[in-house]
């Protein structure tokens, strides 16, 4: 497999004499090749290492999501009940709260349709003790604006 990422000099993107590099990819559209940064501008080795770590974190998140897709979207761990569209917010929360892996728990919640996420969030934040267990994690990681867990 060919290398996906490459260093892109700032001058390739900004058309200025700016010092620094980006981690990037080359987009190929028809017969054109366009440098496309996937990181912010890195002016030091420390900046470059931080950008690399962010990309690695994104790739790890993709792997968690992919594992869930290969197992079947919406399925919980062995022994749990699968989440179905006709379940109440309380029933969905009961299934979600049994998922031990934190990343998997977040991915499963975020994969719910928006209306279900909002109803589950309302249930957790109004009916559950947000100081212990999965409800505590939920309360810490839930973003009201996006309706997703970070």
PDB file of C-alpha atoms in Angstrom:
ATOM      1  CA  UNK A   1       0.000   0.000   0.000  1.00  0.00           C
ATOM      2  CA  UNK A   2       1.260   3.461  -0.858  1.00  0.00           C
ATOM      3  CA  UNK A   3       1.890   5.963   1.905  1.00  0.00           C
ATOM      4  CA  UNK A   4      -1.223   7.975   2.656  1.00  0.00           C
ATOM      5  CA  UNK A   5       0.317  10.854   4.586  1.00  0.00           C
ATOM      6  CA  UNK A   6       3.134  13.190   3.639  1.00  0.00           C
ATOM      7  CA  UNK A   7       4.687  16.394   4.904  1.00  0.00           C
ATOM      8  CA  UNK A   8       3.397  19.432   3.093  1.00  0.00           C
ATOM      9  CA  UNK A   9       5.490  22.573   3.284  1.00  0.00           C
ATOM     10  CA  UNK A  10       3.512  25.602   4.392  1.00  0.00           C
ATOM     11  CA  UNK A  11       4.441  27.357   1.172  1.00  0.00           C
ATOM     12  CA  UNK A  12       2.508  24.711  -0.823  1.00  0.00           C
ATOM     13  CA  UNK A  13      -0.696  25.601   1.023  1.00  0.00           C
ATOM     14  CA  UNK A  14      -0.381  29.255   1.937  1.00  0.00           C
ATOM     15  CA  UNK A  15       1.606  30.557  -1.052  1.00  0.00           C
ATOM     16  CA  UNK A  16       3.595  32.630   1.446  1.00  0.00           C
ATOM     17  CA  UNK A  17       7.091  32.359   2.831  1.00  0.00           C
ATOM     18  CA  UNK A  18       5.701  30.862   6.036  1.00  0.00           C
ATOM     19  CA  UNK A  19       8.006  28.426   7.826  1.00  0.00           C
ATOM     20  CA  UNK A  20       6.547  25.138   8.899  1.00  0.00           C
ATOM     21  CA  UNK A  21       4.869  21.990   7.677  1.00  0.00           C
ATOM     22  CA  UNK A  22       1.517  20.250   7.758  1.00  0.00           C
ATOM     23  CA  UNK A  23       0.770  16.556   7.897  1.00  0.00           C
ATOM     24  CA  UNK A  24      -1.280  16.056   4.794  1.00  0.00           C
ATOM     25  CA  UNK A  25      -2.509  13.937   1.944  1.00  0.00           C
ATOM     26  CA  UNK A  26      -2.536  14.465  -1.782  1.00  0.00           C
ATOM     27  CA  UNK A  27      -5.996  14.673  -3.321  1.00  0.00           C
ATOM     28  CA  UNK A  28      -6.138  13.527  -6.899  1.00  0.00           C
ATOM     29  CA  UNK A  29      -9.034  14.832  -8.965  1.00  0.00           C
ATOM     30  CA  UNK A  30      -8.882  13.990 -12.649  1.00  0.00           C
ATOM     31  CA  UNK A  31      -5.356  14.908 -13.673  1.00  0.00           C
ATOM     32  CA  UNK A  32      -4.768  17.360 -10.811  1.00  0.00           C
ATOM     33  CA  UNK A  33      -2.987  16.657  -7.543  1.00  0.00           C
ATOM     34  CA  UNK A  34      -3.864  19.009  -4.682  1.00  0.00           C
ATOM     35  CA  UNK A  35      -1.995  19.058  -1.334  1.00  0.00           C
ATOM     36  CA  UNK A  36      -4.528  18.866   1.498  1.00  0.00           C
ATOM     37  CA  UNK A  37      -3.442  19.417   5.118  1.00  0.00           C
ATOM     38  CA  UNK A  38      -5.018  17.179   7.761  1.00  0.00           C
ATOM     39  CA  UNK A  39      -3.222  18.871  10.654  1.00  0.00           C
ATOM     40  CA  UNK A  40      -2.650  22.415  11.746  1.00  0.00           C
ATOM     41  CA  UNK A  41       0.547  24.281  10.892  1.00  0.00           C
ATOM     42  CA  UNK A  42       3.525  22.742  12.697  1.00  0.00           C
ATOM     43  CA  UNK A  43       6.417  25.115  13.311  1.00  0.00           C
ATOM     44  CA  UNK A  44       8.340  22.878  15.718  1.00  0.00           C
ATOM     45  CA  UNK A  45       9.014  19.199  16.189  1.00  0.00           C
ATOM     46  CA  UNK A  46       6.771  19.292  19.286  1.00  0.00           C
ATOM     47  CA  UNK A  47       3.921  20.698  17.156  1.00  0.00           C
ATOM     48  CA  UNK A  48       4.445  17.898  14.642  1.00  0.00           C
ATOM     49  CA  UNK A  49       4.404  15.222  17.358  1.00  0.00           C
ATOM     50  CA  UNK A  50       1.189  16.675  18.829  1.00  0.00           C
ATOM     51  CA  UNK A  51      -0.430  16.631  15.370  1.00  0.00           C
ATOM     52  CA  UNK A  52       0.660  13.026  14.901  1.00  0.00           C
ATOM     53  CA  UNK A  53      -0.886  12.050  18.247  1.00  0.00           C
ATOM     54  CA  UNK A  54      -4.191  13.696  17.286  1.00  0.00           C
ATOM     55  CA  UNK A  55      -4.256  11.751  14.006  1.00  0.00           C
ATOM     56  CA  UNK A  56      -3.464   8.518  15.863  1.00  0.00           C
ATOM     57  CA  UNK A  57      -6.288   9.247  18.313  1.00  0.00           C
ATOM     58  CA  UNK A  58      -8.691   9.756  15.401  1.00  0.00           C
ATOM     59  CA  UNK A  59      -7.545   6.465  13.862  1.00  0.00           C
ATOM     60  CA  UNK A  60      -8.090   4.648  17.171  1.00  0.00           C
ATOM     61  CA  UNK A  61     -11.637   6.059  17.302  1.00  0.00           C
ATOM     62  CA  UNK A  62     -12.213   4.786  13.756  1.00  0.00           C
ATOM     63  CA  UNK A  63     -11.074   1.316  14.833  1.00  0.00           C
ATOM     64  CA  UNK A  64     -13.561   1.271  17.719  1.00  0.00           C
ATOM     65  CA  UNK A  65     -16.341   2.285  15.336  1.00  0.00           C
ATOM     66  CA  UNK A  66     -15.241  -0.306  12.776  1.00  0.00           C
ATOM     67  CA  UNK A  67     -15.238  -3.090  15.376  1.00  0.00           C
ATOM     68  CA  UNK A  68     -18.822  -2.202  16.228  1.00  0.00           C
ATOM     69  CA  UNK A  69     -19.802  -2.222  12.565  1.00  0.00           C
ATOM     70  CA  UNK A  70     -18.225  -5.635  12.065  1.00  0.00           C
ATOM     71  CA  UNK A  71     -20.112  -6.926  15.126  1.00  0.00           C
ATOM     72  CA  UNK A  72     -23.336  -5.334  13.905  1.00  0.00           C
ATOM     73  CA  UNK A  73     -24.413  -1.737  14.435  1.00  0.00           C
ATOM     74  CA  UNK A  74     -26.534  -1.294  17.524  1.00  0.00           C
ATOM     75  CA  UNK A  75     -25.579  -4.615  19.087  1.00  0.00           C
ATOM     76  CA  UNK A  76     -24.422  -4.604  22.656  1.00  0.00           C
ATOM     77  CA  UNK A  77     -21.938  -6.971  24.269  1.00  0.00           C
ATOM     78  CA  UNK A  78     -22.659 -10.674  24.452  1.00  0.00           C
ATOM     79  CA  UNK A  79     -25.494 -11.299  26.872  1.00  0.00           C
ATOM     80  CA  UNK A  80     -26.953  -7.818  26.383  1.00  0.00           C
ATOM     81  CA  UNK A  81     -30.086  -7.044  24.460  1.00  0.00           C
ATOM     82  CA  UNK A  82     -29.717  -5.325  21.103  1.00  0.00           C
ATOM     83  CA  UNK A  83     -31.044  -1.785  20.850  1.00  0.00           C
ATOM     84  CA  UNK A  84     -34.160  -1.635  18.734  1.00  0.00           C
ATOM     85  CA  UNK A  85     -36.104   1.401  17.459  1.00  0.00           C
ATOM     86  CA  UNK A  86     -39.177   0.603  19.552  1.00  0.00           C
ATOM     87  CA  UNK A  87     -37.323   0.628  22.894  1.00  0.00           C
ATOM     88  CA  UNK A  88     -38.044   3.300  25.477  1.00  0.00           C
ATOM     89  CA  UNK A  89     -35.264   5.666  26.578  1.00  0.00           C
ATOM     90  CA  UNK A  90     -35.061   3.761  29.874  1.00  0.00           C
ATOM     91  CA  UNK A  91     -34.640   0.423  28.078  1.00  0.00           C
ATOM     92  CA  UNK A  92     -31.979   1.872  25.772  1.00  0.00           C
ATOM     93  CA  UNK A  93     -30.145   3.293  28.781  1.00  0.00           C
ATOM     94  CA  UNK A  94     -30.237  -0.093  30.517  1.00  0.00           C
ATOM     95  CA  UNK A  95     -28.550  -1.679  27.494  1.00  0.00           C
ATOM     96  CA  UNK A  96     -26.002   1.127  27.132  1.00  0.00           C
ATOM     97  CA  UNK A  97     -25.115   1.191  30.820  1.00  0.00           C
ATOM     98  CA  UNK A  98     -24.106  -2.495  30.674  1.00  0.00           C
ATOM     99  CA  UNK A  99     -21.388  -1.797  28.078  1.00  0.00           C
ATOM    100  CA  UNK A 100     -18.123  -1.922  30.006  1.00  0.00           C
ATOM    101  CA  UNK A 101     -15.753  -0.473  27.398  1.00  0.00           C
ATOM    102  CA  UNK A 102     -15.955   3.339  27.606  1.00  0.00           C
ATOM    103  CA  UNK A 103     -15.142   3.969  23.933  1.00  0.00           C
ATOM    104  CA  UNK A 104     -17.697   1.402  22.813  1.00  0.00           C
ATOM    105  CA  UNK A 105     -20.278   2.915  25.177  1.00  0.00           C
ATOM    106  CA  UNK A 106     -19.746   6.365  23.632  1.00  0.00           C
ATOM    107  CA  UNK A 107     -19.836   5.054  20.068  1.00  0.00           C
ATOM    108  CA  UNK A 108     -23.054   3.105  20.704  1.00  0.00           C
ATOM    109  CA  UNK A 109     -24.760   6.182  22.154  1.00  0.00           C
ATOM    110  CA  UNK A 110     -23.542   8.444  19.348  1.00  0.00           C
ATOM    111  CA  UNK A 111     -24.836   5.981  16.723  1.00  0.00           C
ATOM    112  CA  UNK A 112     -28.402   6.333  17.955  1.00  0.00           C
ATOM    113  CA  UNK A 113     -30.710   8.506  15.837  1.00  0.00           C
ATOM    114  CA  UNK A 114     -30.793  12.097  17.078  1.00  0.00           C
ATOM    115  CA  UNK A 115     -34.309  11.920  18.509  1.00  0.00           C
ATOM    116  CA  UNK A 116     -33.438   8.768  20.496  1.00  0.00           C
ATOM    117  CA  UNK A 117     -30.199  10.345  21.763  1.00  0.00           C
ATOM    118  CA  UNK A 118     -32.130  13.369  23.025  1.00  0.00           C
ATOM    119  CA  UNK A 119     -34.714  11.205  24.791  1.00  0.00           C
ATOM    120  CA  UNK A 120     -32.058   8.977  26.352  1.00  0.00           C
ATOM    121  CA  UNK A 121     -30.102  12.055  27.473  1.00  0.00           C
ATOM    122  CA  UNK A 122     -33.228  13.538  29.054  1.00  0.00           C
ATOM    123  CA  UNK A 123     -33.892  10.248  30.837  1.00  0.00           C
ATOM    124  CA  UNK A 124     -30.335   9.978  32.175  1.00  0.00           C
ATOM    125  CA  UNK A 125     -30.058  13.592  33.265  1.00  0.00           C
ATOM    126  CA  UNK A 126     -33.467  13.718  34.961  1.00  0.00           C
ATOM    127  CA  UNK A 127     -34.052  10.169  36.211  1.00  0.00           C
ATOM    128  CA  UNK A 128     -30.603   8.703  36.985  1.00  0.00           C
ATOM    129  CA  UNK A 129     -28.021   9.427  39.667  1.00  0.00           C
ATOM    130  CA  UNK A 130     -25.397  11.318  37.655  1.00  0.00           C
ATOM    131  CA  UNK A 131     -22.850  10.938  40.453  1.00  0.00           C
ATOM    132  CA  UNK A 132     -22.165   7.244  39.982  1.00  0.00           C
ATOM    133  CA  UNK A 133     -21.779   4.572  37.339  1.00  0.00           C
ATOM    134  CA  UNK A 134     -22.322   5.133  33.648  1.00  0.00           C
ATOM    135  CA  UNK A 135     -24.650   8.068  34.328  1.00  0.00           C
ATOM    136  CA  UNK A 136     -21.696   9.930  35.842  1.00  0.00           C
ATOM    137  CA  UNK A 137     -19.593   9.321  32.739  1.00  0.00           C
ATOM    138  CA  UNK A 138     -22.545  10.313  30.586  1.00  0.00           C
ATOM    139  CA  UNK A 139     -23.046  13.595  32.458  1.00  0.00           C
ATOM    140  CA  UNK A 140     -19.348  14.445  32.125  1.00  0.00           C
ATOM    141  CA  UNK A 141     -19.060  13.635  28.412  1.00  0.00           C
ATOM    142  CA  UNK A 142     -22.477  14.649  27.024  1.00  0.00           C
ATOM    143  CA  UNK A 143     -22.586  17.852  24.965  1.00  0.00           C
ATOM    144  CA  UNK A 144     -26.008  19.529  25.025  1.00  0.00           C
ATOM    145  CA  UNK A 145     -25.366  21.500  21.836  1.00  0.00           C
ATOM    146  CA  UNK A 146     -24.428  18.603  19.580  1.00  0.00           C
ATOM    147  CA  UNK A 147     -26.416  15.920  21.397  1.00  0.00           C
ATOM    148  CA  UNK A 148     -23.334  13.674  21.293  1.00  0.00           C
ATOM    149  CA  UNK A 149     -20.855  12.345  23.794  1.00  0.00           C
ATOM    150  CA  UNK A 150     -17.243  13.425  23.377  1.00  0.00           C
TER     151      UNK A 150
END
